[in-house]
Coordinates of N, CA and C in Angstrom, one line a residue:
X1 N -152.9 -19.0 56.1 CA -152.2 -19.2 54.9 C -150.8 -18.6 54.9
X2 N -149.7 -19.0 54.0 CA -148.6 -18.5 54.0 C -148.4 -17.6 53.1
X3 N -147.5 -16.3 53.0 CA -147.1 -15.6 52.4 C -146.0 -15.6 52.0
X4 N -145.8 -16.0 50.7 CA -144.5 -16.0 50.4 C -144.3 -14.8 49.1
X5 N -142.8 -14.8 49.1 CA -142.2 -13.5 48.4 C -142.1 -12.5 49.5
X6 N -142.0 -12.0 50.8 CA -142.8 -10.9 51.7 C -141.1 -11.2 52.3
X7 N -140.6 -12.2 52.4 CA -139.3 -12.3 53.0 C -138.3 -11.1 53.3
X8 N -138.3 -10.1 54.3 CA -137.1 -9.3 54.5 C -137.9 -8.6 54.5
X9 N -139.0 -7.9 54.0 CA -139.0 -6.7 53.5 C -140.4 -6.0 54.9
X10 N -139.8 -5.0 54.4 CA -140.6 -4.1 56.0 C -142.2 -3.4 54.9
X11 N -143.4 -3.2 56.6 CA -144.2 -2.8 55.8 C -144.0 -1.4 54.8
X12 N -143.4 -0.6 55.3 CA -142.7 0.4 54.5 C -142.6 0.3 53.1
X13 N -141.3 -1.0 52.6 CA -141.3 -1.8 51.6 C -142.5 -2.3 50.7
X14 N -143.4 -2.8 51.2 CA -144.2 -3.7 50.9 C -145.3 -2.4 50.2
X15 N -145.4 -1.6 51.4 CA -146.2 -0.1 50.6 C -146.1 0.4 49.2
X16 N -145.1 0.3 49.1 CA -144.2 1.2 48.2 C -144.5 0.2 47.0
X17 N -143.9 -0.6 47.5 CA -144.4 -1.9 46.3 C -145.4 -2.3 45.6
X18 N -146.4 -1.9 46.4 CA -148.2 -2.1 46.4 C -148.3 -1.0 45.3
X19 N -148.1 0.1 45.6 CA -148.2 1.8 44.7 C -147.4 1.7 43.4
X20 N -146.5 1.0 43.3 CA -146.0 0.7 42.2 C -146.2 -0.9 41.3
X21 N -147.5 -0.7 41.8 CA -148.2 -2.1 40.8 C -147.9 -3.4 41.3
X22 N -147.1 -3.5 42.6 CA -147.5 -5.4 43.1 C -148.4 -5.2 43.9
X23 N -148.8 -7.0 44.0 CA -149.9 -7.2 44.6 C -150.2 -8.4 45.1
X24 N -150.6 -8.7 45.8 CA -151.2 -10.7 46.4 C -151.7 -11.1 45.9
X25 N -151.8 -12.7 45.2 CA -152.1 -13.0 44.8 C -152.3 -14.4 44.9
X26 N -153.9 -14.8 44.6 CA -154.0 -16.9 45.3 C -153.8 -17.0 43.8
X27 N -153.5 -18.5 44.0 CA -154.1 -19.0 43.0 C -154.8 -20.3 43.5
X28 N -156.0 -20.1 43.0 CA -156.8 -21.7 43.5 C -156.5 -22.8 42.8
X29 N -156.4 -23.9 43.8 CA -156.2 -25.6 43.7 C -157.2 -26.1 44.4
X30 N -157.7 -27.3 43.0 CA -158.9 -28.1 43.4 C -158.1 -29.3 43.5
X31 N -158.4 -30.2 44.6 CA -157.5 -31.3 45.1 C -158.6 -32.1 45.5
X32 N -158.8 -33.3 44.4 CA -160.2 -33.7 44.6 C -159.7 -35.5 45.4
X33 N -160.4 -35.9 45.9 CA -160.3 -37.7 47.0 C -161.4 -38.0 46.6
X34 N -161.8 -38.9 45.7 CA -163.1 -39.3 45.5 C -164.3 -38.7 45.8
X35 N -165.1 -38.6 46.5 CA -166.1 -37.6 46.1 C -166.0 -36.7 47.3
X36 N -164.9 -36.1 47.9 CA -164.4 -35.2 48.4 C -163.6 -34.2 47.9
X37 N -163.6 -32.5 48.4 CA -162.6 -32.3 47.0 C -162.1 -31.1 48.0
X38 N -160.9 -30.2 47.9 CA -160.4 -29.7 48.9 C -159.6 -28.7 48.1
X39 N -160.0 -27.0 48.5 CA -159.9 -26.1 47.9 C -158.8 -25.1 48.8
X40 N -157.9 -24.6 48.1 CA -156.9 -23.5 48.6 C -155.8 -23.3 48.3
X41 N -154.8 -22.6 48.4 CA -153.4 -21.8 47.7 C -152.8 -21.8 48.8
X42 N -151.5 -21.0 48.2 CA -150.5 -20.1 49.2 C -151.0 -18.5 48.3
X43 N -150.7 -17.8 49.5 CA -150.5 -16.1 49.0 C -149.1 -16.0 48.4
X44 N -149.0 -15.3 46.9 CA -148.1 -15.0 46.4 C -147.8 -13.2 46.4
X45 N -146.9 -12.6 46.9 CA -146.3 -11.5 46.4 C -145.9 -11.4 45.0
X46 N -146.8 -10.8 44.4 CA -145.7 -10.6 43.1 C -145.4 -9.1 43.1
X47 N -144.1 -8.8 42.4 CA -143.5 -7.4 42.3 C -144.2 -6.9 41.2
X48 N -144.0 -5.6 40.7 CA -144.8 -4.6 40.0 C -143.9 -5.2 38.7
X49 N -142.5 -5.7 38.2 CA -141.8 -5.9 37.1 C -141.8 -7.6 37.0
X50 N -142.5 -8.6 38.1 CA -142.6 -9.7 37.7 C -143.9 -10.3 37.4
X51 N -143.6 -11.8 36.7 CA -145.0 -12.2 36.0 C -145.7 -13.2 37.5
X52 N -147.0 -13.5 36.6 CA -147.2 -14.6 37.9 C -146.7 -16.3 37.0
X53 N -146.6 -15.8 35.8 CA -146.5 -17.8 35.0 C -145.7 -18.6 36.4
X54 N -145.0 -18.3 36.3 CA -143.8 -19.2 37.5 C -144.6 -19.9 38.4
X55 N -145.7 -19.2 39.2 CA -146.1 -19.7 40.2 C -147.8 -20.2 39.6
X56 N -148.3 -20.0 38.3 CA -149.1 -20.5 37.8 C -149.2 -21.7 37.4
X57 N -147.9 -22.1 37.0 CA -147.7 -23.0 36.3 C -147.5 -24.1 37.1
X58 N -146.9 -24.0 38.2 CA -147.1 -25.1 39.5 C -149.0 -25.6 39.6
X59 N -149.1 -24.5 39.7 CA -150.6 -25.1 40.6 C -151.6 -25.4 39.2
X60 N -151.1 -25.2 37.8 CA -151.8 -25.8 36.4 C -151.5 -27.3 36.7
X61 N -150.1 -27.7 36.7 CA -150.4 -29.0 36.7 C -150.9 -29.8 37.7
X62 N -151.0 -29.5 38.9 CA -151.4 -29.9 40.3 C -153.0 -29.9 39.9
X63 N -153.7 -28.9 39.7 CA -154.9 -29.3 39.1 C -155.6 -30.0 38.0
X64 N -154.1 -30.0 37.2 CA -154.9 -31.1 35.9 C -155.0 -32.2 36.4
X65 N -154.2 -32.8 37.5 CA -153.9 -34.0 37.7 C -154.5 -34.3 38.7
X66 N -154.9 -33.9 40.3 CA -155.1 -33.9 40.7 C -157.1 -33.4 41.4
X67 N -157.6 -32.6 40.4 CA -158.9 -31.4 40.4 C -160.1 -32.5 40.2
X68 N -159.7 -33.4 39.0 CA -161.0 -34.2 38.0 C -161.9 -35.1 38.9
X69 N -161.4 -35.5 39.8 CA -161.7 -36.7 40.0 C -163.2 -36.5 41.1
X70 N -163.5 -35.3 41.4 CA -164.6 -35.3 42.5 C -166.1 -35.0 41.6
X71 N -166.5 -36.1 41.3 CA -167.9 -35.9 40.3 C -168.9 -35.6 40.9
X72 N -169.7 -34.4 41.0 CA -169.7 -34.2 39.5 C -168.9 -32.4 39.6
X73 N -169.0 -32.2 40.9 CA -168.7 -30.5 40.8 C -166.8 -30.7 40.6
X74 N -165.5 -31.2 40.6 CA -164.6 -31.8 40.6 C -164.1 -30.6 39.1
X75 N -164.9 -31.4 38.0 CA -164.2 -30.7 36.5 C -164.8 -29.4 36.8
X76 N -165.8 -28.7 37.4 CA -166.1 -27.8 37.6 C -165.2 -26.2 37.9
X77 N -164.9 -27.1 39.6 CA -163.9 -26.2 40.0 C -162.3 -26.1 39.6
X78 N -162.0 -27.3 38.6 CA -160.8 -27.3 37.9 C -160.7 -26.3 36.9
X79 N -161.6 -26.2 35.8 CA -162.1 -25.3 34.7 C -162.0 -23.8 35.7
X80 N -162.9 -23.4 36.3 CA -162.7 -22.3 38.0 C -161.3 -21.7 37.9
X81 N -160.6 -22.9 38.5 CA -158.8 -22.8 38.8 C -158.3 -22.4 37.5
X82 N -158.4 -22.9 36.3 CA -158.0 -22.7 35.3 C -158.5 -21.0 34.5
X83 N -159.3 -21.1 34.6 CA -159.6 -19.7 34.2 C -159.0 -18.6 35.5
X84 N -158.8 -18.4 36.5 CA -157.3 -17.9 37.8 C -155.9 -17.7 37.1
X85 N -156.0 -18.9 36.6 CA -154.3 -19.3 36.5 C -153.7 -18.5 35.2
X86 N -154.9 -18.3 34.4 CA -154.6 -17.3 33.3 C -154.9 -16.0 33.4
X87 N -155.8 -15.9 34.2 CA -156.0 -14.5 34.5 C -155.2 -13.5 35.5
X88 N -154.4 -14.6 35.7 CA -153.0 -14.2 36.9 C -153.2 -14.1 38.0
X89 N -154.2 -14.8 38.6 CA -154.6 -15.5 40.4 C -155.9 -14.8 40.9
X90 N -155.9 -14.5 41.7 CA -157.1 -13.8 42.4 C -156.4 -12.8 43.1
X91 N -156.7 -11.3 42.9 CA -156.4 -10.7 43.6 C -156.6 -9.6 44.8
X92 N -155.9 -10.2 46.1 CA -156.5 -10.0 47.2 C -155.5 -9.0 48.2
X93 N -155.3 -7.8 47.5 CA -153.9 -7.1 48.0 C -155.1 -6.1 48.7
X94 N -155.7 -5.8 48.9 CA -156.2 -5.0 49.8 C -156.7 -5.5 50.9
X95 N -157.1 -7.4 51.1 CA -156.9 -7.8 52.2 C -156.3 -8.3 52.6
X96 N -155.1 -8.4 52.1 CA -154.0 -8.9 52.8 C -153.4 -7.8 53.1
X97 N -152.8 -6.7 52.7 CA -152.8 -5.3 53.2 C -153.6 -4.7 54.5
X98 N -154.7 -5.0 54.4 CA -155.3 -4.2 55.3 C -154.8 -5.8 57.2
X99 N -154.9 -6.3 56.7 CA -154.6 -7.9 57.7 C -153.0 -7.7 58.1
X100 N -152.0 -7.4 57.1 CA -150.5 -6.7 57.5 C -150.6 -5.6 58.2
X101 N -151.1 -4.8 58.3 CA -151.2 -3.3 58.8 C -152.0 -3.6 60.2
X102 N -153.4 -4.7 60.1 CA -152.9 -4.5 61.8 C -152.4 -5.6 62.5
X103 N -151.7 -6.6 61.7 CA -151.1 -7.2 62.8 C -149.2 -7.2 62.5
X104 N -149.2 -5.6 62.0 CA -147.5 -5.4 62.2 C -147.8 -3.7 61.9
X105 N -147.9 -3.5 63.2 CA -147.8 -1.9 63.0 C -146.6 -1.1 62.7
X106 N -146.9 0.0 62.3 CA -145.9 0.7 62.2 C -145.0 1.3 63.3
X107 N -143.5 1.5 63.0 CA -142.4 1.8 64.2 C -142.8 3.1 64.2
X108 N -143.1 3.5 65.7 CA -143.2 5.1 65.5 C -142.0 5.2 66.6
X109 N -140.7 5.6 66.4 CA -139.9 5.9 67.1 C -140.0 7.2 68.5
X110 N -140.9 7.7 67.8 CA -141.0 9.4 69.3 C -142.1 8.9 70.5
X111 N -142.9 7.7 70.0 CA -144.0 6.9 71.0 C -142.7 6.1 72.1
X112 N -142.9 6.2 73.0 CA -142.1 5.6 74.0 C -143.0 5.6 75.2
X113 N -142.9 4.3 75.5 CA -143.5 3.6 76.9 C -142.7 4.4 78.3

């Protein structure tokens, strides 16, 4: 999956950010094909001073429109999504944290090859 918001900023940054209240965040989409239905997000960064509505509100209409149609579990997992999208996503900052940390370690400048 992709992480967006994370643009430029070093694990350093991202730490700091974490301790001052941001965090990762899915938000689930039910994307139903007749009686197939297909579940998943992007990872959101949100900062410690921003909201998540912005990026809630994309994936609200995408599931009203798109969620209903896989009967009978379909309205299920839409209602699911819906109660997420209000509660400000799912949040998954300790494994996405712990998944950044080992696959971008830290610069230790006095370690030399």
């Amino acid at each position: 999956m992709k992480t967006n918001n994370i643009e430029g900023l070093t694990m350093f940054e991202i730490n700091v950010l974490v301790q001052q209240g941001g965090r990762f965040v899915i938000f689930p989409n039910t994307i139903s094909k007749l009686m197939k239905k297909f579940k998943g997000s992007n990872i959101y960064f949100v900062r410690p001073e921003e909201k998540t509505f912005k990026y809630a509100l994309k994936h609200f209409f995408k599931n009203l429109a798109l969620g209903w149609k896989a009967f009978p579990w379909g309205p299920v997992y839409v209602i699911k999504s819906f109660y997420f999208l209000i509660k400000g996503g799912k949040d998954y900052t300790q494994i996405i944290l712990a998944e950044l940390n080992k696959n971008n370690p830290v610069y230790n400048p006095e370690f030399t090859i």
